[in-house]
Amino acid sequence: MKRDLEPFEKAERSIVKKYRRELWGPFIAALKRYRLIESGDRIAVCISGGKDSMLLAKLMQLLVRVSDVPFQLKFIVMDPGYNRPNRLRIEENAELLHIPAVIFETDIFDVANKTEKNPCYLCARMRRGYLYRYAQDMGCNKIALGHHFNDVVETTLLGMFYGGQLQAMMPKLHSKNFPGMELIRPMYCIREEDILAWKRYNNLEFIQCACRFTENTASGIGESKRQEIKGLLSRLRQQDPDIEKRIFNSIHSVCLDTFPGYKLGGEEHSFLESYSEK
């Protein structure tokens, strides 16, 4: 008699069976294309408690079992000051999905909420710093984050429309403040709609944005620029289903000599001198 699968077994099986083309395939493709994992790596998988980071944890667990490249994993959860229900949900999901996560606490929400100037930016920078430091203290040389295909596309448009620059989200970054540490994004080629499909198929419930700042913001007033970009892309997708794919491809096919200027290492450069009148 065939036994019923445990929730973590069902979640794992669905990744490599039902959603192999949507999840496992793009995951492996990103690892190979951007050379994200090397022999001997010690990788801290950073879990926020949302659907993206939880799926990342399961993908990495599956990978370490079958990979020909030997590497080690640590699963870390940074608590920036979650309320009790959110903290409990993260702990329950980690146990349900058999993710051996280590939780460490910080006061990031308290600090970020005391500033009136861009608390989200401060919160993001502090989170990254704490994750790097904790992972390094654990002997890791890389941290893995759960950013996906849609994050890449949205970030590209955010930089163009609101930041006044052409800037994308890299699949791999060397840390400037923590020598020897790298950041990798193994879900770089996975679409958000497929993550949601996996979540629904397995009847999983994860925390949403647990930020105190947005919790305390009146409905409709504090809508982020990212949500505006999501809405724009949704409208464009109705006319052109491949619009996001082309934006994604464009950051891999940059014609640098068609731009009058660019930045490299924080310094501004110009091509204009190359086009002086003859």
PDB file of C-alpha atoms in Angstrom:
ATOM      1  CA  MET A   1       0.000   0.000   0.000  1.00  0.00           C
ATOM      2  CA  LYS A   2       1.363   3.375  -1.010  1.00  0.00           C
ATOM      3  CA  ARG A   3       1.938   5.630   1.990  1.00  0.00           C
ATOM      4  CA  ASP A   4       0.945   9.257   2.113  1.00  0.00           C
ATOM      5  CA  LEU A   5       3.807  11.668   1.721  1.00  0.00           C
ATOM      6  CA  GLU A   6       4.782  13.984   4.528  1.00  0.00           C
ATOM      7  CA  PRO A   7       4.341  17.707   3.695  1.00  0.00           C
ATOM      8  CA  PHE A   8       8.078  18.196   3.219  1.00  0.00           C
ATOM      9  CA  GLU A   9       8.261  15.139   0.953  1.00  0.00           C
ATOM     10  CA  LYS A  10       5.361  16.376  -1.159  1.00  0.00           C
ATOM     11  CA  ALA A  11       6.965  19.819  -1.428  1.00  0.00           C
ATOM     12  CA  GLU A  12      10.273  18.322  -2.533  1.00  0.00           C
ATOM     13  CA  ARG A  13       8.720  15.869  -4.983  1.00  0.00           C
ATOM     14  CA  SER A  14       6.640  18.610  -6.612  1.00  0.00           C
ATOM     15  CA  ILE A  15       9.798  20.642  -7.277  1.00  0.00           C
ATOM     16  CA  VAL A  16      11.489  17.875  -9.273  1.00  0.00           C
ATOM     17  CA  LYS A  17       8.344  16.304 -10.741  1.00  0.00           C
ATOM     18  CA  LYS A  18       5.292  18.511 -11.276  1.00  0.00           C
ATOM     19  CA  TYR A  19       7.233  21.791 -11.459  1.00  0.00           C
ATOM     20  CA  ARG A  20      10.487  20.494 -12.856  1.00  0.00           C
ATOM     21  CA  ARG A  21      10.305  22.706 -15.958  1.00  0.00           C
ATOM     22  CA  GLU A  22       9.170  25.784 -14.038  1.00  0.00           C
ATOM     23  CA  LEU A  23      11.344  25.546 -10.906  1.00  0.00           C
ATOM     24  CA  TRP A  24      14.108  22.950 -10.971  1.00  0.00           C
ATOM     25  CA  GLY A  25      15.131  23.589 -14.586  1.00  0.00           C
ATOM     26  CA  PRO A  26      15.543  27.396 -14.283  1.00  0.00           C
ATOM     27  CA  PHE A  27      17.273  26.918 -10.921  1.00  0.00           C
ATOM     28  CA  ILE A  28      19.919  24.614 -12.397  1.00  0.00           C
ATOM     29  CA  ALA A  29      20.229  26.847 -15.477  1.00  0.00           C
ATOM     30  CA  ALA A  30      21.036  29.894 -13.311  1.00  0.00           C
ATOM     31  CA  LEU A  31      23.613  27.961 -11.271  1.00  0.00           C
ATOM     32  CA  LYS A  32      25.428  26.920 -14.450  1.00  0.00           C
ATOM     33  CA  ARG A  33      25.061  30.135 -16.425  1.00  0.00           C
ATOM     34  CA  TYR A  34      26.346  32.399 -13.653  1.00  0.00           C
ATOM     35  CA  ARG A  35      28.632  29.865 -11.930  1.00  0.00           C
ATOM     36  CA  LEU A  36      27.045  30.480  -8.545  1.00  0.00           C
ATOM     37  CA  ILE A  37      28.360  27.458  -6.616  1.00  0.00           C
ATOM     38  CA  GLU A  38      31.902  26.115  -6.506  1.00  0.00           C
ATOM     39  CA  SER A  39      33.555  23.166  -4.838  1.00  0.00           C
ATOM     40  CA  GLY A  40      34.083  23.703  -1.132  1.00  0.00           C
ATOM     41  CA  ASP A  41      31.582  26.545  -0.773  1.00  0.00           C
ATOM     42  CA  ARG A  42      29.904  27.039   2.563  1.00  0.00           C
ATOM     43  CA  ILE A  43      26.632  28.774   1.777  1.00  0.00           C
ATOM     44  CA  ALA A  44      24.278  30.482   4.202  1.00  0.00           C
ATOM     45  CA  VAL A  45      20.752  30.275   2.807  1.00  0.00           C
ATOM     46  CA  CYS A  46      18.984  33.366   4.125  1.00  0.00           C
ATOM     47  CA  ILE A  47      15.326  32.823   5.006  1.00  0.00           C
ATOM     48  CA  SER A  48      12.946  35.724   5.531  1.00  0.00           C
ATOM     49  CA  GLY A  49       9.906  33.503   5.999  1.00  0.00           C
ATOM     50  CA  GLY A  50       8.242  34.356   2.695  1.00  0.00           C
ATOM     51  CA  LYS A  51       7.484  32.022  -0.189  1.00  0.00           C
ATOM     52  CA  ASP A  52      10.641  32.888  -2.131  1.00  0.00           C
ATOM     53  CA  SER A  53      13.206  32.179   0.561  1.00  0.00           C
ATOM     54  CA  MET A  54      11.407  29.039   1.720  1.00  0.00           C
ATOM     55  CA  LEU A  55      11.433  27.647  -1.812  1.00  0.00           C
ATOM     56  CA  LEU A  56      15.104  28.597  -2.108  1.00  0.00           C
ATOM     57  CA  ALA A  57      15.838  26.565   1.020  1.00  0.00           C
ATOM     58  CA  LYS A  58      14.139  23.486  -0.449  1.00  0.00           C
ATOM     59  CA  LEU A  59      15.910  23.897  -3.798  1.00  0.00           C
ATOM     60  CA  MET A  60      19.281  24.103  -2.080  1.00  0.00           C
ATOM     61  CA  GLN A  61      18.502  21.096   0.095  1.00  0.00           C
ATOM     62  CA  LEU A  62      17.663  19.039  -2.969  1.00  0.00           C
ATOM     63  CA  LEU A  63      20.749  20.255  -4.797  1.00  0.00           C
ATOM     64  CA  VAL A  64      23.236  19.358  -2.079  1.00  0.00           C
ATOM     65  CA  ARG A  65      21.957  15.767  -2.180  1.00  0.00           C
ATOM     66  CA  VAL A  66      22.503  15.255  -5.912  1.00  0.00           C
ATOM     67  CA  SER A  67      25.272  17.678  -6.855  1.00  0.00           C
ATOM     68  CA  ASP A  68      28.620  16.424  -8.098  1.00  0.00           C
ATOM     69  CA  VAL A  69      30.125  19.608  -6.660  1.00  0.00           C
ATOM     70  CA  PRO A  70      30.700  19.232  -2.903  1.00  0.00           C
ATOM     71  CA  PHE A  71      29.444  22.165  -0.833  1.00  0.00           C
ATOM     72  CA  GLN A  72      27.837  22.778   2.546  1.00  0.00           C
ATOM     73  CA  LEU A  73      24.704  24.612   3.630  1.00  0.00           C
ATOM     74  CA  LYS A  74      23.600  26.601   6.642  1.00  0.00           C
ATOM     75  CA  PHE A  75      20.068  27.940   6.959  1.00  0.00           C
ATOM     76  CA  ILE A  76      19.720  31.220   8.808  1.00  0.00           C
ATOM     77  CA  VAL A  77      16.749  33.371   9.735  1.00  0.00           C
ATOM     78  CA  MET A  78      17.367  36.929  10.846  1.00  0.00           C
ATOM     79  CA  ASP A  79      14.545  38.221  13.037  1.00  0.00           C
ATOM     80  CA  PRO A  80      14.530  42.015  12.568  1.00  0.00           C
ATOM     81  CA  GLY A  81      11.750  42.359  15.110  1.00  0.00           C
ATOM     82  CA  TYR A  82       8.843  40.298  13.784  1.00  0.00           C
ATOM     83  CA  ASN A  83       5.606  40.276  15.730  1.00  0.00           C
ATOM     84  CA  ARG A  84       4.869  37.024  17.532  1.00  0.00           C
ATOM     85  CA  PRO A  85       2.476  35.516  14.901  1.00  0.00           C
ATOM     86  CA  ASN A  86       4.992  36.041  12.090  1.00  0.00           C
ATOM     87  CA  ARG A  87       7.874  34.630  14.108  1.00  0.00           C
ATOM     88  CA  LEU A  88       5.752  31.604  14.989  1.00  0.00           C
ATOM     89  CA  ARG A  89       4.750  31.059  11.361  1.00  0.00           C
ATOM     90  CA  ILE A  90       8.400  31.007  10.275  1.00  0.00           C
ATOM     91  CA  GLU A  91       9.300  28.494  12.972  1.00  0.00           C
ATOM     92  CA  GLU A  92       6.325  26.267  12.095  1.00  0.00           C
ATOM     93  CA  ASN A  93       7.091  26.300   8.369  1.00  0.00           C
ATOM     94  CA  ALA A  94      10.756  25.511   8.941  1.00  0.00           C
ATOM     95  CA  GLU A  95       9.729  22.508  11.018  1.00  0.00           C
ATOM     96  CA  LEU A  96       7.019  21.455   8.549  1.00  0.00           C
ATOM     97  CA  LEU A  97       9.422  21.570   5.591  1.00  0.00           C
ATOM     98  CA  HIS A  98      12.333  20.021   7.521  1.00  0.00           C
ATOM     99  CA  ILE A  99      14.559  23.076   7.175  1.00  0.00           C
ATOM    100  CA  PRO A 100      17.108  23.166  10.045  1.00  0.00           C
ATOM    101  CA  ALA A 101      17.056  26.936  10.359  1.00  0.00           C
ATOM    102  CA  VAL A 102      18.991  28.889  12.985  1.00  0.00           C
ATOM    103  CA  ILE A 103      17.253  32.094  14.090  1.00  0.00           C
ATOM    104  CA  PHE A 104      19.110  35.111  15.397  1.00  0.00           C
ATOM    105  CA  GLU A 105      17.558  38.351  16.601  1.00  0.00           C
ATOM    106  CA  THR A 106      18.256  41.997  15.780  1.00  0.00           C
ATOM    107  CA  ASP A 107      16.608  45.363  16.466  1.00  0.00           C
ATOM    108  CA  ILE A 108      16.478  46.495  12.836  1.00  0.00           C
ATOM    109  CA  PHE A 109      12.758  47.379  12.802  1.00  0.00           C
ATOM    110  CA  ASP A 110      13.166  49.537  15.903  1.00  0.00           C
ATOM    111  CA  VAL A 111      16.113  51.414  14.399  1.00  0.00           C
ATOM    112  CA  ALA A 112      14.622  51.817  10.910  1.00  0.00           C
ATOM    113  CA  ASN A 113      11.271  53.031  12.200  1.00  0.00           C
ATOM    114  CA  LYS A 114      12.939  55.861  14.083  1.00  0.00           C
ATOM    115  CA  THR A 115      14.211  57.484  10.912  1.00  0.00           C
ATOM    116  CA  GLU A 116      11.966  59.692   8.817  1.00  0.00           C
ATOM    117  CA  LYS A 117      14.149  59.519   5.721  1.00  0.00           C
ATOM    118  CA  ASN A 118      13.710  56.322   3.692  1.00  0.00           C
ATOM    119  CA  PRO A 119      13.329  53.703   6.456  1.00  0.00           C
ATOM    120  CA  CYS A 120      13.006  50.931   3.844  1.00  0.00           C
ATOM    121  CA  TYR A 121      16.465  51.702   2.439  1.00  0.00           C
ATOM    122  CA  LEU A 122      17.995  51.736   5.912  1.00  0.00           C
ATOM    123  CA  CYS A 123      16.249  48.495   6.817  1.00  0.00           C
ATOM    124  CA  ALA A 124      17.509  46.754   3.666  1.00  0.00           C
ATOM    125  CA  ARG A 125      21.107  47.862   4.227  1.00  0.00           C
ATOM    126  CA  MET A 126      21.059  46.790   7.869  1.00  0.00           C
ATOM    127  CA  ARG A 127      19.564  43.415   6.999  1.00  0.00           C
ATOM    128  CA  ARG A 128      22.267  42.735   4.435  1.00  0.00           C
ATOM    129  CA  GLY A 129      25.012  43.701   6.875  1.00  0.00           C
ATOM    130  CA  TYR A 130      23.682  41.486   9.645  1.00  0.00           C
ATOM    131  CA  LEU A 131      23.328  38.527   7.279  1.00  0.00           C
ATOM    132  CA  TYR A 132      26.864  38.887   5.953  1.00  0.00           C
ATOM    133  CA  ARG A 133      28.323  39.190   9.428  1.00  0.00           C
ATOM    134  CA  TYR A 134      26.394  36.250  10.898  1.00  0.00           C
ATOM    135  CA  ALA A 135      27.153  34.019   7.904  1.00  0.00           C
ATOM    136  CA  GLN A 136      30.834  34.904   8.068  1.00  0.00           C
ATOM    137  CA  ASP A 137      30.923  34.120  11.769  1.00  0.00           C
ATOM    138  CA  MET A 138      29.471  30.696  10.915  1.00  0.00           C
ATOM    139  CA  GLY A 139      32.357  30.052   8.540  1.00  0.00           C
ATOM    140  CA  CYS A 140      30.414  30.659   5.324  1.00  0.00           C
ATOM    141  CA  ASN A 141      31.842  32.327   2.244  1.00  0.00           C
ATOM    142  CA  LYS A 142      28.525  32.986   0.483  1.00  0.00           C
ATOM    143  CA  ILE A 143      24.990  34.049   1.304  1.00  0.00           C
ATOM    144  CA  ALA A 144      22.091  32.973  -0.923  1.00  0.00           C
ATOM    145  CA  LEU A 145      19.022  35.180  -1.303  1.00  0.00           C
ATOM    146  CA  GLY A 146      15.632  34.344  -2.815  1.00  0.00           C
ATOM    147  CA  HIS A 147      15.309  37.070  -5.441  1.00  0.00           C
ATOM    148  CA  HIS A 148      13.660  35.783  -8.605  1.00  0.00           C
ATOM    149  CA  PHE A 149      13.155  36.660 -12.296  1.00  0.00           C
ATOM    150  CA  ASN A 150      10.425  39.212 -11.606  1.00  0.00           C
ATOM    151  CA  ASP A 151      12.549  40.949  -8.980  1.00  0.00           C
ATOM    152  CA  VAL A 152      15.281  41.355 -11.598  1.00  0.00           C
ATOM    153  CA  VAL A 153      12.919  42.867 -14.173  1.00  0.00           C
ATOM    154  CA  GLU A 154      11.200  45.162 -11.661  1.00  0.00           C
ATOM    155  CA  THR A 155      14.513  46.378 -10.233  1.00  0.00           C
ATOM    156  CA  THR A 156      15.731  47.245 -13.723  1.00  0.00           C
ATOM    157  CA  LEU A 157      12.668  49.402 -14.377  1.00  0.00           C
ATOM    158  CA  LEU A 158      12.782  50.947 -10.905  1.00  0.00           C
ATOM    159  CA  GLY A 159      16.311  52.157 -11.544  1.00  0.00           C
ATOM    160  CA  MET A 160      15.359  53.602 -14.905  1.00  0.00           C
ATOM    161  CA  PHE A 161      12.049  55.242 -13.978  1.00  0.00           C
ATOM    162  CA  TYR A 162      12.750  56.432 -10.443  1.00  0.00           C
ATOM    163  CA  GLY A 163      16.523  56.255  -9.977  1.00  0.00           C
ATOM    164  CA  GLY A 164      17.538  57.881 -13.240  1.00  0.00           C
ATOM    165  CA  GLN A 165      20.026  55.139 -14.104  1.00  0.00           C
ATOM    166  CA  LEU A 166      20.283  51.886 -16.021  1.00  0.00           C
ATOM    167  CA  GLN A 167      21.049  49.404 -13.258  1.00  0.00           C
ATOM    168  CA  ALA A 168      20.072  45.768 -12.861  1.00  0.00           C
ATOM    169  CA  MET A 169      20.165  43.165 -10.084  1.00  0.00           C
ATOM    170  CA  MET A 170      23.241  40.952 -10.392  1.00  0.00           C
ATOM    171  CA  PRO A 171      23.077  37.150  -9.953  1.00  0.00           C
ATOM    172  CA  LYS A 172      26.386  37.244  -8.048  1.00  0.00           C
ATOM    173  CA  LEU A 173      28.125  40.008  -6.107  1.00  0.00           C
ATOM    174  CA  HIS A 174      31.407  40.273  -4.243  1.00  0.00           C
ATOM    175  CA  SER A 175      30.962  42.086  -0.935  1.00  0.00           C
ATOM    176  CA  LYS A 176      32.964  45.285  -0.543  1.00  0.00           C
ATOM    177  CA  ASN A 177      32.505  45.447   3.231  1.00  0.00           C
ATOM    178  CA  PHE A 178      33.037  41.770   4.031  1.00  0.00           C
ATOM    179  CA  PRO A 179      36.163  40.524   2.217  1.00  0.00           C
ATOM    180  CA  GLY A 180      35.903  36.992   0.900  1.00  0.00           C
ATOM    181  CA  MET A 181      32.094  36.978   1.022  1.00  0.00           C
ATOM    182  CA  GLU A 182      29.799  36.699  -1.989  1.00  0.00           C
ATOM    183  CA  LEU A 183      26.067  37.089  -2.493  1.00  0.00           C
ATOM    184  CA  ILE A 184      24.327  34.707  -4.904  1.00  0.00           C
ATOM    185  CA  ARG A 185      20.774  34.588  -6.246  1.00  0.00           C
ATOM    186  CA  PRO A 186      20.078  30.987  -7.368  1.00  0.00           C
ATOM    187  CA  MET A 187      16.408  31.741  -8.232  1.00  0.00           C
ATOM    188  CA  TYR A 188      17.426  34.419 -10.749  1.00  0.00           C
ATOM    189  CA  CYS A 189      15.619  32.681 -13.641  1.00  0.00           C
ATOM    190  CA  ILE A 190      12.510  31.473 -11.759  1.00  0.00           C
ATOM    191  CA  ARG A 191       9.253  33.359 -12.309  1.00  0.00           C
ATOM    192  CA  GLU A 192       7.120  34.463  -9.368  1.00  0.00           C
ATOM    193  CA  GLU A 193       3.941  32.960 -10.829  1.00  0.00           C
ATOM    194  CA  ASP A 194       5.554  29.514 -10.684  1.00  0.00           C
ATOM    195  CA  ILE A 195       6.599  30.023  -7.073  1.00  0.00           C
ATOM    196  CA  LEU A 196       2.997  30.895  -6.248  1.00  0.00           C
ATOM    197  CA  ALA A 197       1.759  27.808  -8.106  1.00  0.00           C
ATOM    198  CA  TRP A 198       4.129  25.595  -6.065  1.00  0.00           C
ATOM    199  CA  LYS A 199       2.956  27.260  -2.849  1.00  0.00           C
ATOM    200  CA  ARG A 200      -0.724  26.710  -3.661  1.00  0.00           C
ATOM    201  CA  TYR A 201      -0.200  23.119  -4.819  1.00  0.00           C
ATOM    202  CA  ASN A 202       1.364  22.242  -1.475  1.00  0.00           C
ATOM    203  CA  ASN A 203      -1.186  24.228   0.584  1.00  0.00           C
ATOM    204  CA  LEU A 204       1.560  26.274   2.185  1.00  0.00           C
ATOM    205  CA  GLU A 205       1.065  29.609   3.933  1.00  0.00           C
ATOM    206  CA  PHE A 206       4.036  31.919   4.391  1.00  0.00           C
ATOM    207  CA  ILE A 207       4.369  35.363   5.898  1.00  0.00           C
ATOM    208  CA  GLN A 208       3.900  38.386   3.655  1.00  0.00           C
ATOM    209  CA  CYS A 209       5.781  41.635   4.179  1.00  0.00           C
ATOM    210  CA  ALA A 210       6.148  41.732   7.964  1.00  0.00           C
ATOM    211  CA  CYS A 211       7.557  45.248   8.160  1.00  0.00           C
ATOM    212  CA  ARG A 212       6.218  47.363  11.023  1.00  0.00           C
ATOM    213  CA  PHE A 213       6.460  50.479   8.882  1.00  0.00           C
ATOM    214  CA  THR A 214       4.041  49.166   6.252  1.00  0.00           C
ATOM    215  CA  GLU A 215       1.812  47.671   8.947  1.00  0.00           C
ATOM    216  CA  ASN A 216       1.399  51.146  10.394  1.00  0.00           C
ATOM    217  CA  THR A 217       0.808  52.854   7.052  1.00  0.00           C
ATOM    218  CA  ALA A 218      -2.746  53.751   6.076  1.00  0.00           C
ATOM    219  CA  SER A 219      -4.219  51.591   3.320  1.00  0.00           C
ATOM    220  CA  GLY A 220      -3.448  52.892  -0.149  1.00  0.00           C
ATOM    221  CA  ILE A 221      -1.134  55.681   1.026  1.00  0.00           C
ATOM    222  CA  GLY A 222       2.166  53.900   1.336  1.00  0.00           C
ATOM    223  CA  GLU A 223       2.065  51.853  -1.872  1.00  0.00           C
ATOM    224  CA  SER A 224       5.628  51.263  -2.942  1.00  0.00           C
ATOM    225  CA  LYS A 225       7.153  52.135  -6.256  1.00  0.00           C
ATOM    226  CA  ARG A 226       7.724  48.424  -6.790  1.00  0.00           C
ATOM    227  CA  GLN A 227       3.976  47.852  -6.649  1.00  0.00           C
ATOM    228  CA  GLU A 228       3.528  50.562  -9.261  1.00  0.00           C
ATOM    229  CA  ILE A 229       6.034  48.773 -11.498  1.00  0.00           C
ATOM    230  CA  LYS A 230       4.229  45.467 -10.947  1.00  0.00           C
ATOM    231  CA  GLY A 231       0.996  47.102 -12.064  1.00  0.00           C
ATOM    232  CA  LEU A 232       2.632  48.592 -15.139  1.00  0.00           C
ATOM    233  CA  LEU A 233       4.146  45.255 -16.150  1.00  0.00           C
ATOM    234  CA  SER A 234       0.806  43.542 -15.637  1.00  0.00           C
ATOM    235  CA  ARG A 235      -0.842  45.955 -18.068  1.00  0.00           C
ATOM    236  CA  LEU A 236       1.965  45.639 -20.604  1.00  0.00           C
ATOM    237  CA  ARG A 237       1.822  41.850 -20.364  1.00  0.00           C
ATOM    238  CA  GLN A 238      -1.783  41.907 -21.573  1.00  0.00           C
ATOM    239  CA  GLN A 239      -0.573  43.331 -24.884  1.00  0.00           C
ATOM    240  CA  ASP A 240       2.763  41.527 -25.012  1.00  0.00           C
ATOM    241  CA  PRO A 241       3.149  38.310 -22.970  1.00  0.00           C
ATOM    242  CA  ASP A 242       6.926  38.274 -23.582  1.00  0.00           C
ATOM    243  CA  ILE A 243       7.636  41.830 -22.404  1.00  0.00           C
ATOM    244  CA  GLU A 244       9.333  40.740 -19.171  1.00  0.00           C
ATOM    245  CA  LYS A 245      11.463  38.173 -20.977  1.00  0.00           C
ATOM    246  CA  ARG A 246      12.747  40.852 -23.335  1.00  0.00           C
ATOM    247  CA  ILE A 247      13.555  43.219 -20.466  1.00  0.00           C
ATOM    248  CA  PHE A 248      15.428  40.372 -18.761  1.00  0.00           C
ATOM    249  CA  ASN A 249      17.320  39.578 -21.968  1.00  0.00           C
ATOM    250  CA  SER A 250      18.196  43.252 -22.455  1.00  0.00           C
ATOM    251  CA  ILE A 251      20.361  43.348 -19.327  1.00  0.00           C
ATOM    252  CA  HIS A 252      22.411  40.519 -20.850  1.00  0.00           C
ATOM    253  CA  SER A 253      22.838  42.359 -24.163  1.00  0.00           C
ATOM    254  CA  VAL A 254      23.983  45.851 -23.236  1.00  0.00           C
ATOM    255  CA  CYS A 255      25.500  47.873 -26.107  1.00  0.00           C
ATOM    256  CA  LEU A 256      27.734  50.043 -23.942  1.00  0.00           C
ATOM    257  CA  ASP A 257      29.128  52.125 -26.796  1.00  0.00           C
ATOM    258  CA  THR A 258      25.642  53.480 -27.581  1.00  0.00           C
ATOM    259  CA  PHE A 259      25.461  55.312 -24.231  1.00  0.00           C
ATOM    260  CA  PRO A 260      26.964  58.792 -23.755  1.00  0.00           C
ATOM    261  CA  GLY A 261      28.101  57.936 -20.244  1.00  0.00           C
ATOM    262  CA  TYR A 262      28.373  55.187 -17.679  1.00  0.00           C
ATOM    263  CA  LYS A 263      29.554  54.496 -14.142  1.00  0.00           C
ATOM    264  CA  LEU A 264      32.247  52.044 -13.198  1.00  0.00           C
ATOM    265  CA  GLY A 265      33.378  51.601  -9.608  1.00  0.00           C
ATOM    266  CA  GLY A 266      31.493  54.738  -8.604  1.00  0.00           C
ATOM    267  CA  GLU A 267      33.324  56.881 -11.184  1.00  0.00           C
ATOM    268  CA  GLU A 268      31.552  58.509 -14.092  1.00  0.00           C
ATOM    269  CA  HIS A 269      32.923  57.986 -17.602  1.00  0.00           C
ATOM    270  CA  SER A 270      31.928  59.425 -20.962  1.00  0.00           C
ATOM    271  CA  PHE A 271      32.078  58.193 -24.531  1.00  0.00           C
ATOM    272  CA  LEU A 272      31.514  61.666 -25.958  1.00  0.00           C
ATOM    273  CA  GLU A 273      35.206  62.345 -26.471  1.00  0.00           C
ATOM    274  CA  SER A 274      35.369  59.404 -28.850  1.00  0.00           C
ATOM    275  CA  TYR A 275      32.868  61.082 -31.139  1.00  0.00           C
ATOM    276  CA  SER A 276      34.559  64.451 -31.697  1.00  0.00           C
ATOM    277  CA  GLU A 277      33.948  66.127 -35.031  1.00  0.00           C
ATOM    278  CA  LYS A 278      36.428  65.331 -37.761  1.00  0.00           C
TER     279      LYS A 278
END
